[in-house]
mmCIF file of C-alpha atoms in Angstrom:
data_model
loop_
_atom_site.group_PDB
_atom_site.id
_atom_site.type_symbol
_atom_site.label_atom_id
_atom_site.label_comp_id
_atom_site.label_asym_id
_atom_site.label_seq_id
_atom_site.Cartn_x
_atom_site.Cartn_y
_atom_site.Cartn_z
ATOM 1 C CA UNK O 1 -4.116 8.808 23.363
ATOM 2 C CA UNK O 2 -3.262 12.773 23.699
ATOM 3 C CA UNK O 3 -1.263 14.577 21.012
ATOM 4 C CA UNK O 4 1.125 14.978 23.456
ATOM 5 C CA UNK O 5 1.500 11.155 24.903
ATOM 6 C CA UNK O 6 1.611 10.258 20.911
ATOM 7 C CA UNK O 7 4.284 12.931 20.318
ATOM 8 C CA UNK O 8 6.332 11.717 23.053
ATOM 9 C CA UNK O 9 6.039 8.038 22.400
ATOM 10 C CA UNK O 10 6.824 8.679 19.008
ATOM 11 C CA UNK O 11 10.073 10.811 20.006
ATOM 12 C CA UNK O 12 11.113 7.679 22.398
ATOM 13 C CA UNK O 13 11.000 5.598 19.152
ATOM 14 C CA UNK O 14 12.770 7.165 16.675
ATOM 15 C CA UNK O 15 16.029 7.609 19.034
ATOM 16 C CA UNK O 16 15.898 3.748 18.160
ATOM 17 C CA UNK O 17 16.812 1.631 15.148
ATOM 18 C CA UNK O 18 13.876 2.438 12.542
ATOM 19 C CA UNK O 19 13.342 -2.042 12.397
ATOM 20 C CA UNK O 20 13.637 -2.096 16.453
ATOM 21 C CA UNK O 21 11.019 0.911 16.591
ATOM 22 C CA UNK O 22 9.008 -1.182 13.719
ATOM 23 C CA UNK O 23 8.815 -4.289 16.084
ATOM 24 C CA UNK O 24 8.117 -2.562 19.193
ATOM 25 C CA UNK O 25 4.963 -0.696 17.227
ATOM 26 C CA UNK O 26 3.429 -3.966 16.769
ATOM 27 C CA UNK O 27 4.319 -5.294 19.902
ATOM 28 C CA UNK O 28 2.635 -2.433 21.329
ATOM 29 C CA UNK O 29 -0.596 -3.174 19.044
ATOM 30 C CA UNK O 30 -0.706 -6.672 19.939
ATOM 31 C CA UNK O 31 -0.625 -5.559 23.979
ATOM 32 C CA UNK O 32 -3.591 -3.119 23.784
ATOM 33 C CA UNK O 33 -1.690 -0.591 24.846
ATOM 34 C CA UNK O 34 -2.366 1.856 21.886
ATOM 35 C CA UNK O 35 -6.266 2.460 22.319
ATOM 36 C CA UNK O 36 -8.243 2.485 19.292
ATOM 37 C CA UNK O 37 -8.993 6.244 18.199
ATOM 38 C CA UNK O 38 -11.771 5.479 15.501
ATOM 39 C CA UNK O 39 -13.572 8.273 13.834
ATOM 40 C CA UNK O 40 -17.299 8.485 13.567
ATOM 41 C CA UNK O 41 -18.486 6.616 10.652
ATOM 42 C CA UNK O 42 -19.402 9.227 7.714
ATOM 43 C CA UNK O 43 -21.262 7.789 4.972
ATOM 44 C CA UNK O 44 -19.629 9.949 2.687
ATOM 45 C CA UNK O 45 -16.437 8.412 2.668
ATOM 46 C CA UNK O 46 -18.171 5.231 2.296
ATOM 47 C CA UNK O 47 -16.783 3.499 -1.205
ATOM 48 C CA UNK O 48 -18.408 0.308 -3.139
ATOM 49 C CA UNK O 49 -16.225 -1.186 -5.657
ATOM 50 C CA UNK O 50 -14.778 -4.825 -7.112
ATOM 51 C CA UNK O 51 -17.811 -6.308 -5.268
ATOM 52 C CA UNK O 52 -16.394 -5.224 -1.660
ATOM 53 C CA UNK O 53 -18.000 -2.107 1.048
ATOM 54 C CA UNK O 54 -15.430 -0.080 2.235
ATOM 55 C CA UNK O 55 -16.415 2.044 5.346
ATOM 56 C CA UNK O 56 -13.877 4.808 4.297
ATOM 57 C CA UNK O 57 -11.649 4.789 1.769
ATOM 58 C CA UNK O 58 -8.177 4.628 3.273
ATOM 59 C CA UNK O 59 -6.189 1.690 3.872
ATOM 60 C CA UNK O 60 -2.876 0.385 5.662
ATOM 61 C CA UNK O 61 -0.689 -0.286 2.616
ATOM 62 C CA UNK O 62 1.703 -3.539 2.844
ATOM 63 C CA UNK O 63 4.469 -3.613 4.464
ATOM 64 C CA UNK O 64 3.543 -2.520 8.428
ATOM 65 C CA UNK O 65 2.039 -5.877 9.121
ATOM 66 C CA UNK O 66 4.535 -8.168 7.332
ATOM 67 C CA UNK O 67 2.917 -11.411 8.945
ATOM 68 C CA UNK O 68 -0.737 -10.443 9.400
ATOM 69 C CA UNK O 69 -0.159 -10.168 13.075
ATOM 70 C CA UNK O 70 -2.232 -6.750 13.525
ATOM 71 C CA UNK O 71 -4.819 -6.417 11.022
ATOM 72 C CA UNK O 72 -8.269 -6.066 13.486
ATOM 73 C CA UNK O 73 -5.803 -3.715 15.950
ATOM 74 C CA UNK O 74 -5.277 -1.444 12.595
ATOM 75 C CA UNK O 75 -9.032 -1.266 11.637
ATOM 76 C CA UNK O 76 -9.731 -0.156 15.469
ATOM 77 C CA UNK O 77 -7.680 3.116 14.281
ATOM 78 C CA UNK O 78 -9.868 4.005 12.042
ATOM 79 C CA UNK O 79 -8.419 2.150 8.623
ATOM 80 C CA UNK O 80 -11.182 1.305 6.312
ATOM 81 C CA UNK O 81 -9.194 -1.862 5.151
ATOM 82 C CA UNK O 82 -5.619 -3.295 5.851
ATOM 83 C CA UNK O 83 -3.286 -4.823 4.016
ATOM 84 C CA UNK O 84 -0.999 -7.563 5.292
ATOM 85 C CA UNK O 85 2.120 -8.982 3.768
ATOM 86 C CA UNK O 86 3.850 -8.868 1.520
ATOM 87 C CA UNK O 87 3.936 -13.030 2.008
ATOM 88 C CA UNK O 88 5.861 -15.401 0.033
ATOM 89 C CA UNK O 89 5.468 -19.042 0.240
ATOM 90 C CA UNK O 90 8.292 -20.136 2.208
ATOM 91 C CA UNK O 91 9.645 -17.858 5.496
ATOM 92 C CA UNK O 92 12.523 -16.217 4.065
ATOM 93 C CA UNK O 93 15.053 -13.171 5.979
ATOM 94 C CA UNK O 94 15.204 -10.911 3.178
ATOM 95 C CA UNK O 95 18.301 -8.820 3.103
ATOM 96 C CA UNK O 96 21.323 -7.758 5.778
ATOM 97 C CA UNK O 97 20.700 -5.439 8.330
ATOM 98 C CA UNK O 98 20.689 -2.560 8.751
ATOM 99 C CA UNK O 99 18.152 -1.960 5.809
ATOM 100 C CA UNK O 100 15.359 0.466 7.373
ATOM 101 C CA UNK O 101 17.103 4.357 7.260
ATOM 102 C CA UNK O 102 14.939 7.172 7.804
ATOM 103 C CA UNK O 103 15.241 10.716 6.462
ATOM 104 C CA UNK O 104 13.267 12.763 8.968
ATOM 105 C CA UNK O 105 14.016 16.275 7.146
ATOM 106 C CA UNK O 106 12.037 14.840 4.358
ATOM 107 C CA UNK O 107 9.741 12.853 6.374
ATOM 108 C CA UNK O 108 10.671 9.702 4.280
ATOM 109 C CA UNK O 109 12.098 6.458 4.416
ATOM 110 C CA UNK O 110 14.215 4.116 2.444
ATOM 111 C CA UNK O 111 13.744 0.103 2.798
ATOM 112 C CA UNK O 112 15.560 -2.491 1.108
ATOM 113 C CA UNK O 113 14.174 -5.297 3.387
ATOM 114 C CA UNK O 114 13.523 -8.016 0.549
ATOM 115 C CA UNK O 115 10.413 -9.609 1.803
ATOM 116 C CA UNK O 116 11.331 -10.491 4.976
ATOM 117 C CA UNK O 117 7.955 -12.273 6.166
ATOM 118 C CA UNK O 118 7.260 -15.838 8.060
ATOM 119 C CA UNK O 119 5.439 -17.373 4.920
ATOM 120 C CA UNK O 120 2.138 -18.450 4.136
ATOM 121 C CA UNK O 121 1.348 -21.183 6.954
ATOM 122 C CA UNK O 122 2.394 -18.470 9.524
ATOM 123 C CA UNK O 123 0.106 -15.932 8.155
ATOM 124 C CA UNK O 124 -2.948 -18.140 7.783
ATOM 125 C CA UNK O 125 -2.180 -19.397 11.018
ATOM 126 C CA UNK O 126 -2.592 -16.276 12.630
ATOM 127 C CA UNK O 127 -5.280 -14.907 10.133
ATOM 128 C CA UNK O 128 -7.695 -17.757 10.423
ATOM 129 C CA UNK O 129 -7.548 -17.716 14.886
ATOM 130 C CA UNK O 130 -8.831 -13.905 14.941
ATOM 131 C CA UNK O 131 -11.862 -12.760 14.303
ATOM 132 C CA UNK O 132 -12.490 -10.599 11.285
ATOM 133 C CA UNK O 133 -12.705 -6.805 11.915
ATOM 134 C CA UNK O 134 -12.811 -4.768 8.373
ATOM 135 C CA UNK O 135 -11.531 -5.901 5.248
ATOM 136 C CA UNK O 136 -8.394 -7.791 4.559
ATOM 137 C CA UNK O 137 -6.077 -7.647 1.311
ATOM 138 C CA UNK O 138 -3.477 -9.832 1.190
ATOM 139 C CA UNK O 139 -0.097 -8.751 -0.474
ATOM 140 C CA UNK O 140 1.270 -11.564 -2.180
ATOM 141 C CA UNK O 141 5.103 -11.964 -3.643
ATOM 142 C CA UNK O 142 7.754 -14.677 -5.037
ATOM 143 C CA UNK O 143 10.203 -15.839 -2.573
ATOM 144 C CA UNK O 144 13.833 -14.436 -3.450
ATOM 145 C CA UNK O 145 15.422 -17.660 -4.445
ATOM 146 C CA UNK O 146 12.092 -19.399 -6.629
ATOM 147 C CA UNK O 147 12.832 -21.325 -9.255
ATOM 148 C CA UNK O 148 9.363 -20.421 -10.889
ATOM 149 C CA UNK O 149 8.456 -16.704 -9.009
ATOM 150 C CA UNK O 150 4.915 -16.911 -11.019
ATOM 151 C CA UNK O 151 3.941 -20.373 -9.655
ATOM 152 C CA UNK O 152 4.819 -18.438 -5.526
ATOM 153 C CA UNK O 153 2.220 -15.943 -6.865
ATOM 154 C CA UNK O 154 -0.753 -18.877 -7.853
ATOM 155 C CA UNK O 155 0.463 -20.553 -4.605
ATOM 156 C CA UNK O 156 -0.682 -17.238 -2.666
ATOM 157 C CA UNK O 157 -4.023 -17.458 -3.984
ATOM 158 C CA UNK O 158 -4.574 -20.705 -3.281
ATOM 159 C CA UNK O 159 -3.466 -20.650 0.398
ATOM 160 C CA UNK O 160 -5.695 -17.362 1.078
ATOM 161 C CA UNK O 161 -7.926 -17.820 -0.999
ATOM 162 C CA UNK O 162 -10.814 -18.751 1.869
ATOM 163 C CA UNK O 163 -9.443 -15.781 4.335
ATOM 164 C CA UNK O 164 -8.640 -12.975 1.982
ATOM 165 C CA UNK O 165 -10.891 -10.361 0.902
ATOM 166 C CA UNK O 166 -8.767 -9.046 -1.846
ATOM 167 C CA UNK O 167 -5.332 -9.909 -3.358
ATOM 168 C CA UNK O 168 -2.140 -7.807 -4.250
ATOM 169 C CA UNK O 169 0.102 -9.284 -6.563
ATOM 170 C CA UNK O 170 3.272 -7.523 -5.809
ATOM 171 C CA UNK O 171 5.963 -7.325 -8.740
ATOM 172 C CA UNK O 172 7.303 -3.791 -8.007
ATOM 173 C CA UNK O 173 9.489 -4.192 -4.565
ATOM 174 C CA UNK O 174 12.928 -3.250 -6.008
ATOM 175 C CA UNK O 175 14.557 -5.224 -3.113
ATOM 176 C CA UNK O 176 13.921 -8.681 -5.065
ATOM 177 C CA UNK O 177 16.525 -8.992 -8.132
ATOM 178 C CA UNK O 178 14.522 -9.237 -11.216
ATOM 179 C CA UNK O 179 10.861 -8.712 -9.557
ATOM 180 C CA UNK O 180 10.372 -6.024 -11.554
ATOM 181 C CA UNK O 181 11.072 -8.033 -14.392
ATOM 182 C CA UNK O 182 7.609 -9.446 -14.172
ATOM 183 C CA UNK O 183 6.053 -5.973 -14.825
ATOM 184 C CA UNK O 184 6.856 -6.241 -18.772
ATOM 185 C CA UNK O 185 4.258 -7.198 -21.260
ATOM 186 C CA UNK O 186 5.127 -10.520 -21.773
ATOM 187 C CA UNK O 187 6.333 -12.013 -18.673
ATOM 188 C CA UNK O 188 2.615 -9.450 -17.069
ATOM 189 C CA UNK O 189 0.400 -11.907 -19.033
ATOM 190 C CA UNK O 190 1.663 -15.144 -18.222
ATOM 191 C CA UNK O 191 1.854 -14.248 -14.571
ATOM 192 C CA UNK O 192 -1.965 -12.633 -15.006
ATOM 193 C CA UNK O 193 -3.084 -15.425 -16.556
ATOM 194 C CA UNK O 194 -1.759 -17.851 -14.195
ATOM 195 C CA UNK O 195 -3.090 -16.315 -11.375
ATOM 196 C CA UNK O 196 -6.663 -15.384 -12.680
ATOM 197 C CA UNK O 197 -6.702 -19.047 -13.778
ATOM 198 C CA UNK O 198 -5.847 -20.199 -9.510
ATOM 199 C CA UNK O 199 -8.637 -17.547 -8.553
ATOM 200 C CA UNK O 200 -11.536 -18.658 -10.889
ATOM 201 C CA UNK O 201 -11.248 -22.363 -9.782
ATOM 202 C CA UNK O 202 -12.006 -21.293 -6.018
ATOM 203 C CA UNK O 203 -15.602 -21.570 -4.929
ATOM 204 C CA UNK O 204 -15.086 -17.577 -3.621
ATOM 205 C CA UNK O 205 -14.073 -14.860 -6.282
ATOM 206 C CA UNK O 206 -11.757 -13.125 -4.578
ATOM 207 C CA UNK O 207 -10.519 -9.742 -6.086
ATOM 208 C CA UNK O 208 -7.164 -9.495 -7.356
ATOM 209 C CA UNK O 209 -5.262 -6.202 -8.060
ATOM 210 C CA UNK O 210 -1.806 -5.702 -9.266
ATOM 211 C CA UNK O 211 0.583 -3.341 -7.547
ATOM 212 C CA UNK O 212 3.159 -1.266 -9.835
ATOM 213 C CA UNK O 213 6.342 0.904 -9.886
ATOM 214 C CA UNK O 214 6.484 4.281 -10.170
ATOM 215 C CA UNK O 215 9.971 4.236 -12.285
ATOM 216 C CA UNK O 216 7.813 2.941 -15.566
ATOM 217 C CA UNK O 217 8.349 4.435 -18.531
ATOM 218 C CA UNK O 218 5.053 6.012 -21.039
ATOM 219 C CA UNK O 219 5.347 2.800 -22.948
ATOM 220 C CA UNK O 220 6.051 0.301 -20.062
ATOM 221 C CA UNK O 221 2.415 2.359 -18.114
ATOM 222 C CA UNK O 222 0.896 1.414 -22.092
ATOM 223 C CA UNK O 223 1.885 -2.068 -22.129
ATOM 224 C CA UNK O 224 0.482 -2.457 -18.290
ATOM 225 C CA UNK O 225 -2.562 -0.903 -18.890
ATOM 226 C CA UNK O 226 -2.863 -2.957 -21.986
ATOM 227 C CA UNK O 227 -2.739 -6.122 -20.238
ATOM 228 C CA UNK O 228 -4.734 -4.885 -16.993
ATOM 229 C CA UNK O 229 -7.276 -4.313 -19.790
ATOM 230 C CA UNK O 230 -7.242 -7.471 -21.494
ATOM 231 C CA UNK O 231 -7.176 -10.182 -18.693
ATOM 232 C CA UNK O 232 -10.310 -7.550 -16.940
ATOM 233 C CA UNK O 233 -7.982 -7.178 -13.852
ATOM 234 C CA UNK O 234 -10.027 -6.259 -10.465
ATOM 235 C CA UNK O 235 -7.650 -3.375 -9.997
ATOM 236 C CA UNK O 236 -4.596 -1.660 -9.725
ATOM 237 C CA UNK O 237 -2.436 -0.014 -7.207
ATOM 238 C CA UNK O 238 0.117 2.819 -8.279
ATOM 239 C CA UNK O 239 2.801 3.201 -5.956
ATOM 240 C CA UNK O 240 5.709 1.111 -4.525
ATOM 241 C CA UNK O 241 8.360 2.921 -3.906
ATOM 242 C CA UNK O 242 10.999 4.790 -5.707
ATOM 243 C CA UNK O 243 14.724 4.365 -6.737
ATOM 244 C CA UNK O 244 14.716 7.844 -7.117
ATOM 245 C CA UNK O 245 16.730 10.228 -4.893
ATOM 246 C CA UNK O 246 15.757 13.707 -6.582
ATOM 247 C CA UNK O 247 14.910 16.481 -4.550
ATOM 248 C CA UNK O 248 16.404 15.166 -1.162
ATOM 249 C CA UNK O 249 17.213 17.277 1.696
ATOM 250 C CA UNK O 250 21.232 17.059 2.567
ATOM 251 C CA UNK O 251 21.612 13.650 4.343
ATOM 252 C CA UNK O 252 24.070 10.631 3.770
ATOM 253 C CA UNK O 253 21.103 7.987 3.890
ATOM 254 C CA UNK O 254 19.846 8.931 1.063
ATOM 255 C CA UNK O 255 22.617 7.120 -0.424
ATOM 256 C CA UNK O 256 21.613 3.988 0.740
ATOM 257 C CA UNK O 257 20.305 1.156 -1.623
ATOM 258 C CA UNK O 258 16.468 0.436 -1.688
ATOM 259 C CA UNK O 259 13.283 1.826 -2.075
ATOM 260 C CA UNK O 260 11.986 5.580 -1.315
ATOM 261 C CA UNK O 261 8.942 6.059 0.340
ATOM 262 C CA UNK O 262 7.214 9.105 1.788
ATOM 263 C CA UNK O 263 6.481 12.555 1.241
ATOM 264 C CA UNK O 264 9.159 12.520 -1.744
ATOM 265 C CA UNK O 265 7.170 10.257 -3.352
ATOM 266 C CA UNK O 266 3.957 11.686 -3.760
ATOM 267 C CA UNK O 267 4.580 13.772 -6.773
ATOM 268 C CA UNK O 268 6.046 11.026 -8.985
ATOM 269 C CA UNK O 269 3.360 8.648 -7.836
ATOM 270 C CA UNK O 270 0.400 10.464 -8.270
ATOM 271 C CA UNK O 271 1.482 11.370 -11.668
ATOM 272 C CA UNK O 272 1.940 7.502 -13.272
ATOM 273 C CA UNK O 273 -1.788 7.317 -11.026
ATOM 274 C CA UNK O 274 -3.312 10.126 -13.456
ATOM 275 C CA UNK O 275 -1.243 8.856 -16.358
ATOM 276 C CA UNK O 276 -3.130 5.075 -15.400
ATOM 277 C CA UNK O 277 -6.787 6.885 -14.904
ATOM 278 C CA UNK O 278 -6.497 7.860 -18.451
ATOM 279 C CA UNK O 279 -5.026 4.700 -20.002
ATOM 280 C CA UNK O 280 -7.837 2.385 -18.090
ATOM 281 C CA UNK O 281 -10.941 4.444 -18.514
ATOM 282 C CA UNK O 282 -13.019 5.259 -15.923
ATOM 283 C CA UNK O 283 -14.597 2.061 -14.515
ATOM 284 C CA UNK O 284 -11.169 0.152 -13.594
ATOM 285 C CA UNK O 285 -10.169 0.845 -9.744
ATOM 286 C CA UNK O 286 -7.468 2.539 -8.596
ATOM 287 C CA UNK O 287 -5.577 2.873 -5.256
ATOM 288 C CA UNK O 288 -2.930 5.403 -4.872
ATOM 289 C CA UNK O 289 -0.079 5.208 -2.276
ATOM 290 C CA UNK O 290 3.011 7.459 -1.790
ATOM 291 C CA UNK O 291 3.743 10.670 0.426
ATOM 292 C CA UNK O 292 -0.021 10.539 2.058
ATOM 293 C CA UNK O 293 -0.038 11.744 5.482
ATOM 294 C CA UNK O 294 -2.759 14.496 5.377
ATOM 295 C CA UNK O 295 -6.406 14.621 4.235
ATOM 296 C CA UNK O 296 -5.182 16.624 1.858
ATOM 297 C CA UNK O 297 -2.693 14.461 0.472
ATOM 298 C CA UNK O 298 -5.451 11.698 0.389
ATOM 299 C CA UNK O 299 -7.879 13.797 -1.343
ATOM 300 C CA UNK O 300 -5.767 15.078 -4.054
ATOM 301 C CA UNK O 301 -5.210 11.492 -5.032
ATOM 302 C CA UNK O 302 -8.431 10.839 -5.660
ATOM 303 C CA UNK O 303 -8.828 14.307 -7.724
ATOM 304 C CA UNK O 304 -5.984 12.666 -9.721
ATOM 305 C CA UNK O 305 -8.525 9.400 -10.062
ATOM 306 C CA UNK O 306 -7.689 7.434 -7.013
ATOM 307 C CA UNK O 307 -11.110 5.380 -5.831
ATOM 308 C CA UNK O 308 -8.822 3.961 -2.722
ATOM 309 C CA UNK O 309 -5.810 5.405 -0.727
ATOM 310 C CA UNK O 310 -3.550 3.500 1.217
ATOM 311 C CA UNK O 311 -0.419 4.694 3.571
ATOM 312 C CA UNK O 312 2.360 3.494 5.371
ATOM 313 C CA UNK O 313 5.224 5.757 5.764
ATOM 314 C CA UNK O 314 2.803 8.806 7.597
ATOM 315 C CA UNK O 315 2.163 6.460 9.494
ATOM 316 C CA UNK O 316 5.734 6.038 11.092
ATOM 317 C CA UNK O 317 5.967 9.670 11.198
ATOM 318 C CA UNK O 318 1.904 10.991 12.318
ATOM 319 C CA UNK O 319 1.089 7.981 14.949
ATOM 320 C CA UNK O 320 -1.694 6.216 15.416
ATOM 321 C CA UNK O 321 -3.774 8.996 15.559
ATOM 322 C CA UNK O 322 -2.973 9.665 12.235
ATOM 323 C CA UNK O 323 -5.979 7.183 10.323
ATOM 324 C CA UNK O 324 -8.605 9.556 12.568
ATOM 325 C CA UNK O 325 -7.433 12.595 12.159
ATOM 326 C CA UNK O 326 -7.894 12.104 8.447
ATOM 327 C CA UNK O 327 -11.125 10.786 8.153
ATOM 328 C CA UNK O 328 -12.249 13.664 10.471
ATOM 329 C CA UNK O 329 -10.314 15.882 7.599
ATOM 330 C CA UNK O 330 -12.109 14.303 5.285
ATOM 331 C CA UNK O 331 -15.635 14.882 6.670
ATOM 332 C CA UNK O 332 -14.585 18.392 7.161
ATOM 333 C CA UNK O 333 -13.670 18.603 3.630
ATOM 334 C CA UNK O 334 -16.651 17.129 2.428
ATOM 335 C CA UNK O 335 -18.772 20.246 4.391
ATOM 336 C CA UNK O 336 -16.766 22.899 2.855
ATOM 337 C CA UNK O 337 -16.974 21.668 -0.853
ATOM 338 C CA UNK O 338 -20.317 20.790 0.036
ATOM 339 C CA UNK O 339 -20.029 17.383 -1.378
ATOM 340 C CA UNK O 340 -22.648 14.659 -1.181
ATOM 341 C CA UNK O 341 -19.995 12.089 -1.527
ATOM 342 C CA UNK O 342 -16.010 12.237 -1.400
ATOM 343 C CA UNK O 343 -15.897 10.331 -4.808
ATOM 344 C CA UNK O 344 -17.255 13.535 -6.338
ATOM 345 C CA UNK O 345 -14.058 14.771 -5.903
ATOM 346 C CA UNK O 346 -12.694 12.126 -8.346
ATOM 347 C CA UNK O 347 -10.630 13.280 -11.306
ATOM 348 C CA UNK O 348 -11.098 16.978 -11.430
ATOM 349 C CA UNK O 349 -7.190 17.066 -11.735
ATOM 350 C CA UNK O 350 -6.687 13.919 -13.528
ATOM 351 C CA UNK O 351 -5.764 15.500 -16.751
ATOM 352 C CA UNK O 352 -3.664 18.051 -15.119
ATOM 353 C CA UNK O 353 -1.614 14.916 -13.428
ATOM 354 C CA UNK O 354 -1.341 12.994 -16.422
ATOM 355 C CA UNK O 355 0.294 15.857 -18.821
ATOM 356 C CA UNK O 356 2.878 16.006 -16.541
ATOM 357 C CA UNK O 357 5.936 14.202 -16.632
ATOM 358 C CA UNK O 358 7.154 11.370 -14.585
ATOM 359 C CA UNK O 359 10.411 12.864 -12.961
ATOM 360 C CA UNK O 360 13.404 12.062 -13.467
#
């Protein structure tokens, strides 16, 4: 696909309603009619970690493929892994439309869909009757009206536990009431324990890494880490996104309820990432999210410790093109620092990151 035929078909899209667009995107996936644009596979963005080979090192975060319906069409752009979900156990709606706005001056989006998703039989359905192109995380959550959210969370791993090549336990959508009650020491270790527990009696140890907020306070990231520590998590991911509306461009949307994602959430989330680097040590991974939509974006999270990126919202705005360009960025970037691997570029501005403060 041309930079211009991607320009224009994005254009076409975004004079509709941001979920309509959303739906016709992976209608269009399904079809074939978006060609895959892979890059050429550079060893040097190659990453090895919680027991899995990643071909490159950036990801499709949750929330694009909602019911797993276009993981191996993702990977043929170029995505080293994909995430699907997030999936509770039961279909649910999640919350009234509208509840996609987009702020195009920022290049951002708020959501507050509230795990809108088919549920887990859908998903396997669909998951287990393709074939398996690159690696598959699936995003786990609690469905909205659960009378025990951490039991949803053990029933994820046991459903996916055959298909899946990695887990996300999701606690930090701020479109479920209370979900991000589970991120607090107390309620973290029960629902850790619980769901370790699930994953150690399957005959496959599956990976499981636990997504968080950015809007944590210093003592809520030392609690987290604390925990992550202690039950010898596979991993974390630091961002969802963002209650925060500071530093907006002029535009009534940003008024709306739900979750900020985008460019104005890079800052804020690659700070609690640096801030996490430091509190886990060196050895635990860590995938950073928020405001990527560059290679440059992508590499300065992993100067800020990132082993893993993942994106979603440059997505919406760069096209499918987007997943190549950046790995071509990458390679490029990899010549002109003269780097034998991109992970050398890990946490040369971690401390920098982590003395700053999480905005307000």
């Amino acid at each position: 696909m041309s930079n211009f035929l991607e320009s224009l078909a994005r254009n076409a899209l975004f004079t509709l309603d941001p979920e309509t667009a959303h739906g016709l995107s992976i209608t269009a996936l399904k079809s074939g009619i978006v060609p895959g644009c892979r890059a050429d596979r550079d060893p040097r963005l190659s990453v090895t970690l919680a027991g899995l080979s990643f071909a490159n090192p950036l990801g499709m975060a949750a929330g694009y493929d909602k019911n797993a319906e276009v993981g191996p069409e993702l990977a043929r752009l170029g995505f080293g892994f994909v995430e699907v979900g997030t999936i509770t156990p039961k279909p649910q709606d999640g919350n009234p439309k509208p509840r996609i706005f987009r702020l195009t001056r920022d290049r951002a989006v708020i959501n507050r869909l509230g795990f809108n998703n088919q549920g887990h039989a859908a998903a396997l359905a669909r998951i287990t009757a393709r074939p398996r192109t690159g690696l598959l995380g699936v995003n786990i959550g609690a469905n909205k009206d659960s009378t025990d959210r951490t039991q949803d969370y053990v029933e994820g791993i046991a459903t996916f536990a055959e298909v899946a090549d990695y887990f996300t336990v999701n606690i930090s959508s701020p479109n479920t009431p209370g979900l991000r009650n589970l991120q607090t020491r107390a309620a973290l270790g029960e629902l850790l324990t619980r769901v370790l527990a699930e994953r150690d009696r399957k005959a496959r140890r599956v990976p499981v890494f636990l997504k968080i907020a950015p809007d944590l306070s210093e003592s809520d990231l030392d609690d987290i880490a604390a925990e992550c520590l202690a039950q010898k998590l596979d991993g974390l991911i630091v961002s969802n996104t963002t209650l925060s509306r500071s530093g907006l461009a002029a535009d009534p949307k940003q008024n709306e309820a739900g979750g900020l994602s985008g460019r104005p959430l890079f800052e804020r989330s690659i700070i609690v990432l640096a801030k996490m680097r430091q509190r886990l040590g060196s050895s635990m991974p860590l995938i950073g999210v928020g405001g990527i939509d560059s290679a440059e974006t992508a590499a300065e999270k992993i100067r800020a410790g990132a082993d893993l990126i993942q994106l979603y919202t440059g997505f919406i705005y760069g096209g499918p093109m987007l997943p190549a360009r950046i790995l071509r960025d990458l390679s490029r970037l990899c010549d002109r620092e003269n780097l034998a691997h991109l992970s050398d570029l890990r946490d040369r501005r971690t401390a920098h990151y982590a003395g700053l403060p999480i905005p307000d």
